[in-house]
PDB file of C-alpha atoms and ligand atoms in Angstrom:
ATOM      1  CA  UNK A   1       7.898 -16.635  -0.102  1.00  0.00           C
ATOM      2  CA  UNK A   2       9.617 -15.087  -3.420  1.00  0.00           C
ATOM      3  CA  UNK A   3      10.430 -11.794  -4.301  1.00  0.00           C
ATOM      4  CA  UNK A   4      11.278 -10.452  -7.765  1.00  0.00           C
ATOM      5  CA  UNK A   5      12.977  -7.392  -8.288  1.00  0.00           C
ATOM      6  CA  UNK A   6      12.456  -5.911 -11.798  1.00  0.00           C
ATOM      7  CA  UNK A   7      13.030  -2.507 -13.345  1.00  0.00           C
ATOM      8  CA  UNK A   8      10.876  -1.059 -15.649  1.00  0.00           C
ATOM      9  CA  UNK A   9      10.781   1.638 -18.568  1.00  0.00           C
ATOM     10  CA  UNK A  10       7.050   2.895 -17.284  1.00  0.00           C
ATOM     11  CA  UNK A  11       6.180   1.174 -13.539  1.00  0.00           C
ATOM     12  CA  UNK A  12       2.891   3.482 -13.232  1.00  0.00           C
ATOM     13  CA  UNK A  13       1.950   1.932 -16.500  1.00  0.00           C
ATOM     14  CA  UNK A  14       2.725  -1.680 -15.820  1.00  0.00           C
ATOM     15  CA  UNK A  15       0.850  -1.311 -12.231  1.00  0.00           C
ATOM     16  CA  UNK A  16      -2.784   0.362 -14.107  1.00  0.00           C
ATOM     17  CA  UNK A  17      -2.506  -2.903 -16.211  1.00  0.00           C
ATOM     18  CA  UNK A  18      -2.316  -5.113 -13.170  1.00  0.00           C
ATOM     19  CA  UNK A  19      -5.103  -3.113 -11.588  1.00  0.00           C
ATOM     20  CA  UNK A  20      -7.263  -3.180 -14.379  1.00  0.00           C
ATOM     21  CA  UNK A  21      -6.747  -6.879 -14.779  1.00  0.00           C
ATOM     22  CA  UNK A  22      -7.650  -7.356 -10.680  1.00  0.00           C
ATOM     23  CA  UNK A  23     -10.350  -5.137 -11.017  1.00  0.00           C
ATOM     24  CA  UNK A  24     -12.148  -7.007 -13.684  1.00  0.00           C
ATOM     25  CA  UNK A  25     -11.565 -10.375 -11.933  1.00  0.00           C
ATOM     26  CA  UNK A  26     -13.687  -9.009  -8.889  1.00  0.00           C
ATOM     27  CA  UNK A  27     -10.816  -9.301  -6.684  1.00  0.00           C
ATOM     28  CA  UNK A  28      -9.907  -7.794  -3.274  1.00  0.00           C
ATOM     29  CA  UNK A  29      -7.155  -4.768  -3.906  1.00  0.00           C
ATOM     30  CA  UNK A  30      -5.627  -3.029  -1.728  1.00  0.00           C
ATOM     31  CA  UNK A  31      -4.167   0.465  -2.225  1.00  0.00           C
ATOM     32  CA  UNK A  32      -1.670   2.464  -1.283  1.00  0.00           C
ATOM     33  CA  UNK A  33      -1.138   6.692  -0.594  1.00  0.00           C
ATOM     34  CA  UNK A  34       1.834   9.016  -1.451  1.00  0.00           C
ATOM     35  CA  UNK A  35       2.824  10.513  -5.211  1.00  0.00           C
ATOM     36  CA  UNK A  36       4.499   7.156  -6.477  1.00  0.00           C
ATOM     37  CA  UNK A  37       1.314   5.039  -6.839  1.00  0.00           C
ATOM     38  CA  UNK A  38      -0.993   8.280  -8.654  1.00  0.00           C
ATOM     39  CA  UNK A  39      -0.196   7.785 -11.560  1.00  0.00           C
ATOM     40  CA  UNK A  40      -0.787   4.332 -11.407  1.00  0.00           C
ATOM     41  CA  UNK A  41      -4.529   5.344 -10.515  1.00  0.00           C
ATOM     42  CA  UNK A  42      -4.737   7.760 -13.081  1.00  0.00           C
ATOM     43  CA  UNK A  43      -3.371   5.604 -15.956  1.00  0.00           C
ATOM     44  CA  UNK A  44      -5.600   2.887 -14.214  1.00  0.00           C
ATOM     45  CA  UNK A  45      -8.942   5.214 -15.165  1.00  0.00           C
ATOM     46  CA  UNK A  46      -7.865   6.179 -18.060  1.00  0.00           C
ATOM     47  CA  UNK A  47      -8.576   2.507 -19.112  1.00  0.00           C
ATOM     48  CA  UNK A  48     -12.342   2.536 -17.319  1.00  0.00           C
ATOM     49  CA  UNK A  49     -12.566  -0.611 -16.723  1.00  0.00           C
ATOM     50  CA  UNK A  50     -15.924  -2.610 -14.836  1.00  0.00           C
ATOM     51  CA  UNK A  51     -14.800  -2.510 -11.050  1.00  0.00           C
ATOM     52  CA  UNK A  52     -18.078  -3.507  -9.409  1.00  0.00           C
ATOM     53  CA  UNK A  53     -17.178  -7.073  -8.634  1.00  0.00           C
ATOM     54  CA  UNK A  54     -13.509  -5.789  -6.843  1.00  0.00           C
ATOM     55  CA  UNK A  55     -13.119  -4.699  -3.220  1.00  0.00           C
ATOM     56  CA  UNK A  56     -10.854  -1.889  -2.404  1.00  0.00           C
ATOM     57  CA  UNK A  57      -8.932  -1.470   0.912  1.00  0.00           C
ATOM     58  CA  UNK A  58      -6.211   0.736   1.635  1.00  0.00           C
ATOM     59  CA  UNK A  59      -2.607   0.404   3.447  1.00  0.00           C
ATOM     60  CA  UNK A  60      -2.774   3.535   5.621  1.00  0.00           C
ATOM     61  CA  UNK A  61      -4.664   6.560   5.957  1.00  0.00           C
ATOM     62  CA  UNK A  62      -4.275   9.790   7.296  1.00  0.00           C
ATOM     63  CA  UNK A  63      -5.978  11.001  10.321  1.00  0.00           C
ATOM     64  CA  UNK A  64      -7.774  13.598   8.570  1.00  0.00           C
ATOM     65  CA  UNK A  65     -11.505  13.687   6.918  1.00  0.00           C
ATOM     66  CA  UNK A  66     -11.658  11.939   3.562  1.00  0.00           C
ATOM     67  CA  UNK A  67     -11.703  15.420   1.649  1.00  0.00           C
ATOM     68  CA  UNK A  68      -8.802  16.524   2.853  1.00  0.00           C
ATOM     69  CA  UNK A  69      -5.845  17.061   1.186  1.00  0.00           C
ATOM     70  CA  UNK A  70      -3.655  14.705   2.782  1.00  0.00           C
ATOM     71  CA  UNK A  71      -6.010  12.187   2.626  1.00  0.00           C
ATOM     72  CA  UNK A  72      -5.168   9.105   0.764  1.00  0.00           C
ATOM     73  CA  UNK A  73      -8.780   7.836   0.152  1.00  0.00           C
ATOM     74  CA  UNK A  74      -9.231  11.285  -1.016  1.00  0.00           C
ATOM     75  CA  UNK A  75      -6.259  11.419  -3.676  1.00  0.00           C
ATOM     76  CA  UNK A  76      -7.585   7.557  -4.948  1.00  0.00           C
ATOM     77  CA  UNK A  77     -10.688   8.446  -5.200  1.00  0.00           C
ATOM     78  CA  UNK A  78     -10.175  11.393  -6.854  1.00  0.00           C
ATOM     79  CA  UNK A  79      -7.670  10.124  -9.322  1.00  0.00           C
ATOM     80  CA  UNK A  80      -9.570   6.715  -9.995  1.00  0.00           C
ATOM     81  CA  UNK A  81     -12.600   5.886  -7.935  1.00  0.00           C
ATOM     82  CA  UNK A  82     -14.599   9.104  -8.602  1.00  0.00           C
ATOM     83  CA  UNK A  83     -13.603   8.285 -12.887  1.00  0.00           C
ATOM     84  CA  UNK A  84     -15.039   5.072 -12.857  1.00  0.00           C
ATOM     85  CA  UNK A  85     -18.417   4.189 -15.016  1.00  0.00           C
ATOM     86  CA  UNK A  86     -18.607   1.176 -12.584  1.00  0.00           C
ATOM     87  CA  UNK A  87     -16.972   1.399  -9.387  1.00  0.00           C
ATOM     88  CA  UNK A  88     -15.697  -1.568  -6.589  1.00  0.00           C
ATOM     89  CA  UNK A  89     -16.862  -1.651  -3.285  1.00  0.00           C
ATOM     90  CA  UNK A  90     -14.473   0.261  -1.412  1.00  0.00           C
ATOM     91  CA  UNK A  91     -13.476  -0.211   2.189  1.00  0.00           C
ATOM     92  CA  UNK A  92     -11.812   3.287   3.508  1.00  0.00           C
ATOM     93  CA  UNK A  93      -9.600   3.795   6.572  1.00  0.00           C
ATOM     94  CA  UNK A  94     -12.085   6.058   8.699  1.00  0.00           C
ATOM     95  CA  UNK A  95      -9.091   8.657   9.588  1.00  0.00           C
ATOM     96  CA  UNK A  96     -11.543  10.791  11.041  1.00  0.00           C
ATOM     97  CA  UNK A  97     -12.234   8.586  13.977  1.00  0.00           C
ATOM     98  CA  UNK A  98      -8.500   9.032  14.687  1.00  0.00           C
ATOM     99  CA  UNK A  99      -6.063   6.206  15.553  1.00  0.00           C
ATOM    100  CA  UNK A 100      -7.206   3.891  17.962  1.00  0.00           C
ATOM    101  CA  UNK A 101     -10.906   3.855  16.852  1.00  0.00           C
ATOM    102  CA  UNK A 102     -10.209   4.375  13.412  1.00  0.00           C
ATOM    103  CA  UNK A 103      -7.712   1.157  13.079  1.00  0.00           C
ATOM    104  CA  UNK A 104     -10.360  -0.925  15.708  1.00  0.00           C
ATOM    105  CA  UNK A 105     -12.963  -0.069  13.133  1.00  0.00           C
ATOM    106  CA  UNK A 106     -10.808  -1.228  10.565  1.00  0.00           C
ATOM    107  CA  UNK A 107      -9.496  -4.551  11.714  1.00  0.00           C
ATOM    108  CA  UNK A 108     -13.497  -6.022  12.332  1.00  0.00           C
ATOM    109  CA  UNK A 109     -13.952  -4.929   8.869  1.00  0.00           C
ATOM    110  CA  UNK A 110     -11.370  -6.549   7.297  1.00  0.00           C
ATOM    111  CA  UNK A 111     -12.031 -10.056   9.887  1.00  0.00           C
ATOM    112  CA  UNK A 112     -15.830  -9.633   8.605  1.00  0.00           C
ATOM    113  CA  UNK A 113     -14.995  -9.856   4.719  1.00  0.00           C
ATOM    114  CA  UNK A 114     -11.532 -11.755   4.888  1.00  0.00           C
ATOM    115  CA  UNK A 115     -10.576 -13.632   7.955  1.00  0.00           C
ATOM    116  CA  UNK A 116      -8.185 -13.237  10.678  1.00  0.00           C
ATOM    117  CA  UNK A 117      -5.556 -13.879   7.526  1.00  0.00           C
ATOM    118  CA  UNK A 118      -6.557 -11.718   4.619  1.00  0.00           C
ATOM    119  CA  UNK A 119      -5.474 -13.079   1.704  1.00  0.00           C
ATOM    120  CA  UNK A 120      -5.960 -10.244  -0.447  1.00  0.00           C
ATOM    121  CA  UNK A 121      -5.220 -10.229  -4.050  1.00  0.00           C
ATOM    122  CA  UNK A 122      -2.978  -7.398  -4.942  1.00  0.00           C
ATOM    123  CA  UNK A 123      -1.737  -5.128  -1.797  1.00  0.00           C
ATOM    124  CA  UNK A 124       0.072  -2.076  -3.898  1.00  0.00           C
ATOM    125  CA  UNK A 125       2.888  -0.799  -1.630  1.00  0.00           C
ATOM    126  CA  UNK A 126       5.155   2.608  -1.509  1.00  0.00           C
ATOM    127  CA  UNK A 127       8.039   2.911  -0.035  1.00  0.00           C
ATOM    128  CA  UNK A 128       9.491   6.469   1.976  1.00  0.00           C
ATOM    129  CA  UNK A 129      12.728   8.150   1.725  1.00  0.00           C
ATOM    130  CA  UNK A 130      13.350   6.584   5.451  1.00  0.00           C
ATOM    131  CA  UNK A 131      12.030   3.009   4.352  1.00  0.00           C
ATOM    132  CA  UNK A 132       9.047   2.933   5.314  1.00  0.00           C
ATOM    133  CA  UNK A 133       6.189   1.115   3.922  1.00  0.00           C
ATOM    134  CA  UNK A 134       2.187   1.606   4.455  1.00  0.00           C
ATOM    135  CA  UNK A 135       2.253   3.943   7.983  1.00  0.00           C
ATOM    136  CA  UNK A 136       5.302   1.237   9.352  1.00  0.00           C
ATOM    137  CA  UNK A 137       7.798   4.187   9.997  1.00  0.00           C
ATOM    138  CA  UNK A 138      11.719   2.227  10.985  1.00  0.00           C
ATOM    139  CA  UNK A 139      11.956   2.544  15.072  1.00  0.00           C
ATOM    140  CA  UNK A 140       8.346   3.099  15.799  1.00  0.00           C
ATOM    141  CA  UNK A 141       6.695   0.320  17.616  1.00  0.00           C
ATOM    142  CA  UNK A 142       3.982  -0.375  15.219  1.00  0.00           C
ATOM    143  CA  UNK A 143       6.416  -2.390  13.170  1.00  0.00           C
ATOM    144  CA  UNK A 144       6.324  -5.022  15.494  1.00  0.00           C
ATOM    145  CA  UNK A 145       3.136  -5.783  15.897  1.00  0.00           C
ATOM    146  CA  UNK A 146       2.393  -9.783  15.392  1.00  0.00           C
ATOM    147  CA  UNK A 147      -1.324  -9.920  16.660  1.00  0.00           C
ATOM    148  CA  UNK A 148      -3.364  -7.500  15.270  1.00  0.00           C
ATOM    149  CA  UNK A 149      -4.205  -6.472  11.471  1.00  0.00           C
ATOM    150  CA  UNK A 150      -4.549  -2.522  11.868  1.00  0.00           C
ATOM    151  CA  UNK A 151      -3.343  -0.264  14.009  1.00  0.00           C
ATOM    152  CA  UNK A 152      -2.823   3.087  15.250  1.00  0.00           C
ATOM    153  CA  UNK A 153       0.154   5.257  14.812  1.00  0.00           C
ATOM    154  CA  UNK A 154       0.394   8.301  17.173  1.00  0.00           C
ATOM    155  CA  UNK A 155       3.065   9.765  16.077  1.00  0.00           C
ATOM    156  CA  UNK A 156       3.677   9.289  12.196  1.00  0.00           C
ATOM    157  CA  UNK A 157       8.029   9.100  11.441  1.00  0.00           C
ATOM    158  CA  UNK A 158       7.556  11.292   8.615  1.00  0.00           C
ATOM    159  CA  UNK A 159       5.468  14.614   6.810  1.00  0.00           C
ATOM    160  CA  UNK A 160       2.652  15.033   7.104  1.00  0.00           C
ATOM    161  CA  UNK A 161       2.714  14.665  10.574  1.00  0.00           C
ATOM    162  CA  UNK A 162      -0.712  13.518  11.676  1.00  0.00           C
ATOM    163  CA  UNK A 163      -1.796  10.401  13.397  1.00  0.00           C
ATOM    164  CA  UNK A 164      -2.129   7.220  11.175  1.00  0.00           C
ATOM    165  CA  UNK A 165      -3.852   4.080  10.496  1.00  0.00           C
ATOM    166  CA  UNK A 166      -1.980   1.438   9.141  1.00  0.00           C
ATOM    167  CA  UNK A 167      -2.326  -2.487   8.330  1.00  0.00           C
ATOM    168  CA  UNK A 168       0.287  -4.176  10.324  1.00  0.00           C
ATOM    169  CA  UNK A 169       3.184  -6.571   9.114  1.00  0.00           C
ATOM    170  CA  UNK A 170       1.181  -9.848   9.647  1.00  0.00           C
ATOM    171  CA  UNK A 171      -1.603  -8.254   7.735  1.00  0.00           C
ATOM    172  CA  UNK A 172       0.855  -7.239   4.883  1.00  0.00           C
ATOM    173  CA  UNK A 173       2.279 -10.382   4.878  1.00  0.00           C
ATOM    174  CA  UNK A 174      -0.903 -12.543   4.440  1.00  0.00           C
ATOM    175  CA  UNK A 175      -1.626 -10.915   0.674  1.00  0.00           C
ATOM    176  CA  UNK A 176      -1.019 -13.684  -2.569  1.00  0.00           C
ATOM    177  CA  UNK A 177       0.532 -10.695  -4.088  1.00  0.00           C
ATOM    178  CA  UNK A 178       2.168  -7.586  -3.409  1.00  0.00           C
ATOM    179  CA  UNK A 179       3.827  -5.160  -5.585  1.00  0.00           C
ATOM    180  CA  UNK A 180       6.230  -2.460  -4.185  1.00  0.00           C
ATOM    181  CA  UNK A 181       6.273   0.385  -6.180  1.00  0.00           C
ATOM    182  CA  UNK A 182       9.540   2.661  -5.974  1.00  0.00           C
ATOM    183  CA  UNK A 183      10.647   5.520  -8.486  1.00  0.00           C
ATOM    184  CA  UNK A 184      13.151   8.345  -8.651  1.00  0.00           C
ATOM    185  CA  UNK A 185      16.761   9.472  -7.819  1.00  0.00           C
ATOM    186  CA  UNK A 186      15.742  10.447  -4.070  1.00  0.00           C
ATOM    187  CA  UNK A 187      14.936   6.764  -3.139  1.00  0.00           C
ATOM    188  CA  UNK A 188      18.039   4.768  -4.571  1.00  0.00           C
ATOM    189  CA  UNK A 189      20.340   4.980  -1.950  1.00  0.00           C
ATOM    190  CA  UNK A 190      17.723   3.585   0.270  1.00  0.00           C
ATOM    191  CA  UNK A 191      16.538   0.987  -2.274  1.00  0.00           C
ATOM    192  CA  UNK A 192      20.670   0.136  -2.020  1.00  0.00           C
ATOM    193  CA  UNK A 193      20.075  -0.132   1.600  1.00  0.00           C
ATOM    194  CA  UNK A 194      16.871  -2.521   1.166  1.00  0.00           C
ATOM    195  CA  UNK A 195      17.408  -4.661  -1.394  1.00  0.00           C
ATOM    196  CA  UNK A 196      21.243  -4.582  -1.946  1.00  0.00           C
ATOM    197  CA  UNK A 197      23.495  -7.457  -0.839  1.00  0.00           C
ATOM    198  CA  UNK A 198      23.737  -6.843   2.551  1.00  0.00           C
ATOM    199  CA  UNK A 199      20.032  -5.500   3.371  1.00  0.00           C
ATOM    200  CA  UNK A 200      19.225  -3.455   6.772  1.00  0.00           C
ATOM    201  CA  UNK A 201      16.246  -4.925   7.957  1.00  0.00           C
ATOM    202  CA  UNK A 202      15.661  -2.452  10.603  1.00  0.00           C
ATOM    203  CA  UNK A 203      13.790  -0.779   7.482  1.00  0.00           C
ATOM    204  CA  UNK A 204      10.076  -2.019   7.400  1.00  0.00           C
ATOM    205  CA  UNK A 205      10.436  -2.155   3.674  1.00  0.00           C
ATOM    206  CA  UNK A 206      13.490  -5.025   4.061  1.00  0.00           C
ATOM    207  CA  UNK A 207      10.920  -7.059   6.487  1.00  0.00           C
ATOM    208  CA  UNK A 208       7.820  -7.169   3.747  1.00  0.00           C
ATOM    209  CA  UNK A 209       7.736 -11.359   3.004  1.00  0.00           C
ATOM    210  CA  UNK A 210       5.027 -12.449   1.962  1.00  0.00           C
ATOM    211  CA  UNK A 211       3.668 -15.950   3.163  1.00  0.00           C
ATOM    212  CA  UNK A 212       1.813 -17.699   0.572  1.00  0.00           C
ATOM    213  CA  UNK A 213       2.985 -14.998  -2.672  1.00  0.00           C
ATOM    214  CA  UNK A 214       5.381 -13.144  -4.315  1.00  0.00           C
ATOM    215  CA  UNK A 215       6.602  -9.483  -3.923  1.00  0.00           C
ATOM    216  CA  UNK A 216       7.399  -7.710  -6.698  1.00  0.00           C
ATOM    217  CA  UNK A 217      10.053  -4.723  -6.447  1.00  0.00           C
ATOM    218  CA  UNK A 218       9.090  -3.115  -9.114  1.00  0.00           C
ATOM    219  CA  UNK A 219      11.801   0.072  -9.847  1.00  0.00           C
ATOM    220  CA  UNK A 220      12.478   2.883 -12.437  1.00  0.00           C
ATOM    221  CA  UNK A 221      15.569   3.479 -13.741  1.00  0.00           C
ATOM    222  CA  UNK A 222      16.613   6.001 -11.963  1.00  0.00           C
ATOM    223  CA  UNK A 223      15.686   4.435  -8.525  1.00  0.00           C
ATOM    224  CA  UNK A 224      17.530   1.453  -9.194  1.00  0.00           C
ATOM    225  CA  UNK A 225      20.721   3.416 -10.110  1.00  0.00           C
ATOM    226  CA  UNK A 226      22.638   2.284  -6.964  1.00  0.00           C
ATOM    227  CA  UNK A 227      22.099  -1.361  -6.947  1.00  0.00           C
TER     228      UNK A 227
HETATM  229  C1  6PG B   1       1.520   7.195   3.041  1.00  0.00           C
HETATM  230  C2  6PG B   1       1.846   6.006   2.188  1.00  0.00           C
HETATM  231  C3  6PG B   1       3.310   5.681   2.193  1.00  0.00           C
HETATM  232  C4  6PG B   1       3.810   5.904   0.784  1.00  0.00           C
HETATM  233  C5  6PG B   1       5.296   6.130   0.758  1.00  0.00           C
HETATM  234  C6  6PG B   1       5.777   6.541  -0.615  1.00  0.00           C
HETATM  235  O1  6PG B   1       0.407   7.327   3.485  1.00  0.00           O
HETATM  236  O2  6PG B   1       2.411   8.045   3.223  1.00  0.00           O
HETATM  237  O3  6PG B   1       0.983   4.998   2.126  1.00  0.00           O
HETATM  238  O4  6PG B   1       3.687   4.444   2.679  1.00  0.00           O
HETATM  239  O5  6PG B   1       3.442   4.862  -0.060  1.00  0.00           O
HETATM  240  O6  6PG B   1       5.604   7.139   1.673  1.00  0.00           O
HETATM  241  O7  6PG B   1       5.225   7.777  -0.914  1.00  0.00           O
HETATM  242  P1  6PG B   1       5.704   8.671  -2.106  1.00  0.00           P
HETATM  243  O8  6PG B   1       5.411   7.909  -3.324  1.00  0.00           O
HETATM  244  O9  6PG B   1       4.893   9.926  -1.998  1.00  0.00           O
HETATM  245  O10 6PG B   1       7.168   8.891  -1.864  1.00  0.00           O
END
């Protein structure tokens, strides 16, 4: 595996490019919730590009119906897949099943289309004030999951605090490409903790390798400030 760490003047710019590109290449993309990667969507339909050859999956959901607030289907669809003159097929997390059925669902979806190792294209990741990536909270059990692509999370490690679905590590690991999207003051002393010299791999975000690609850290100033 390699990883690249890079800081940019405008990540959320640099990740609607990469997007666009993957989306007019008819690949399989995989998004990711939270505030960091919005603008990244928005900038991303800004640009309206022809999606209808791409597949869209996501990292996690919310246990909540897709309208809901919380919901992060909801927030990329309504920041890029509602925009779109031509839009990719898009494969949702069903959080309204709830955890166990919703991430059962989810994994014969993903073996139908991709395999038991998805090699997706672009997986877009956040990262949590606590280091966690996707819905891989640090001490839950979930992290160490080595059979199974998607799974449940009971009890979430962090706001809002509602029942997950999340891809596991294997199934993060199998992507060709993955960029991990960080920005702002409030995350550098973690992204210290991560990526620094001596990183603490009990945080999920230190164990993301990827198998056959490269990760891409990609930082803003100010959340790089401590490295
Ligand atoms: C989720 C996310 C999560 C997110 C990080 C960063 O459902 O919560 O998928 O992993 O990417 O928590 O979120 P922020 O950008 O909002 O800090």
């Amino acid at each position: 595996m390699s990883r690249e760490i890079r800081v940019s003047d405008d990540p959320a710019a640099e990740v609607a490019e990469r997007l666009t590109e993957a989306a007019m290449a008819g690949d399989d993309v995989v998004f990711t919730g939270g505030s960091t990667p919005k603008r990244a969507y928005e900038l991303a339909a800004e640009r309206d590009a022809d999606w209808s050859a791409a597949h869209v999956w996501f990292t996690d959901e919310r246990c909540v119906e897709p309208t809901h607030p919380d919901s992060n289907f909801g927030m990329a669809d309504r920041a890029l897949l509602s925009q779109l003159s031509a839009a990719p097929s898009v494969h949702r997390m069903a959080g309204e099943l709830g955890p166990d059925a919703g991430a059962g669902d989810y994994e014969a979806e993903i073996r139908a289309r991709m395999g038991a190792e998805p090699r997706w294209n672009l997986l877009l990741l956040g990262m949590g004030p606590d280091g966690h990536v996707a819905s891989l909270f640090p001490g839950k059990p979930e992290i160490e999951e080595r059979s199974r692509l998607a799974v449940g999370v009971p009890l979430a490690g962090m706001e809002p605090q509602v029942p997950r679905i999340t891809l596991t590590m294997p199934a993060i690991r199998s992507a060709r490409e993955a960029i991990l999207l960080v920005t702002g003051e409030s995350k550098a002393a973690t992204v210290a903790r991560v990526f620094g010299p001596a990183p603490d791999t009990s945080l999920p975000a230190a164990r993301v390798e990827l198998r056959y690609g490269t990760l891409t850290v990609l930082l803003d100033q100010a959340a790089a400030s401590q490295l």
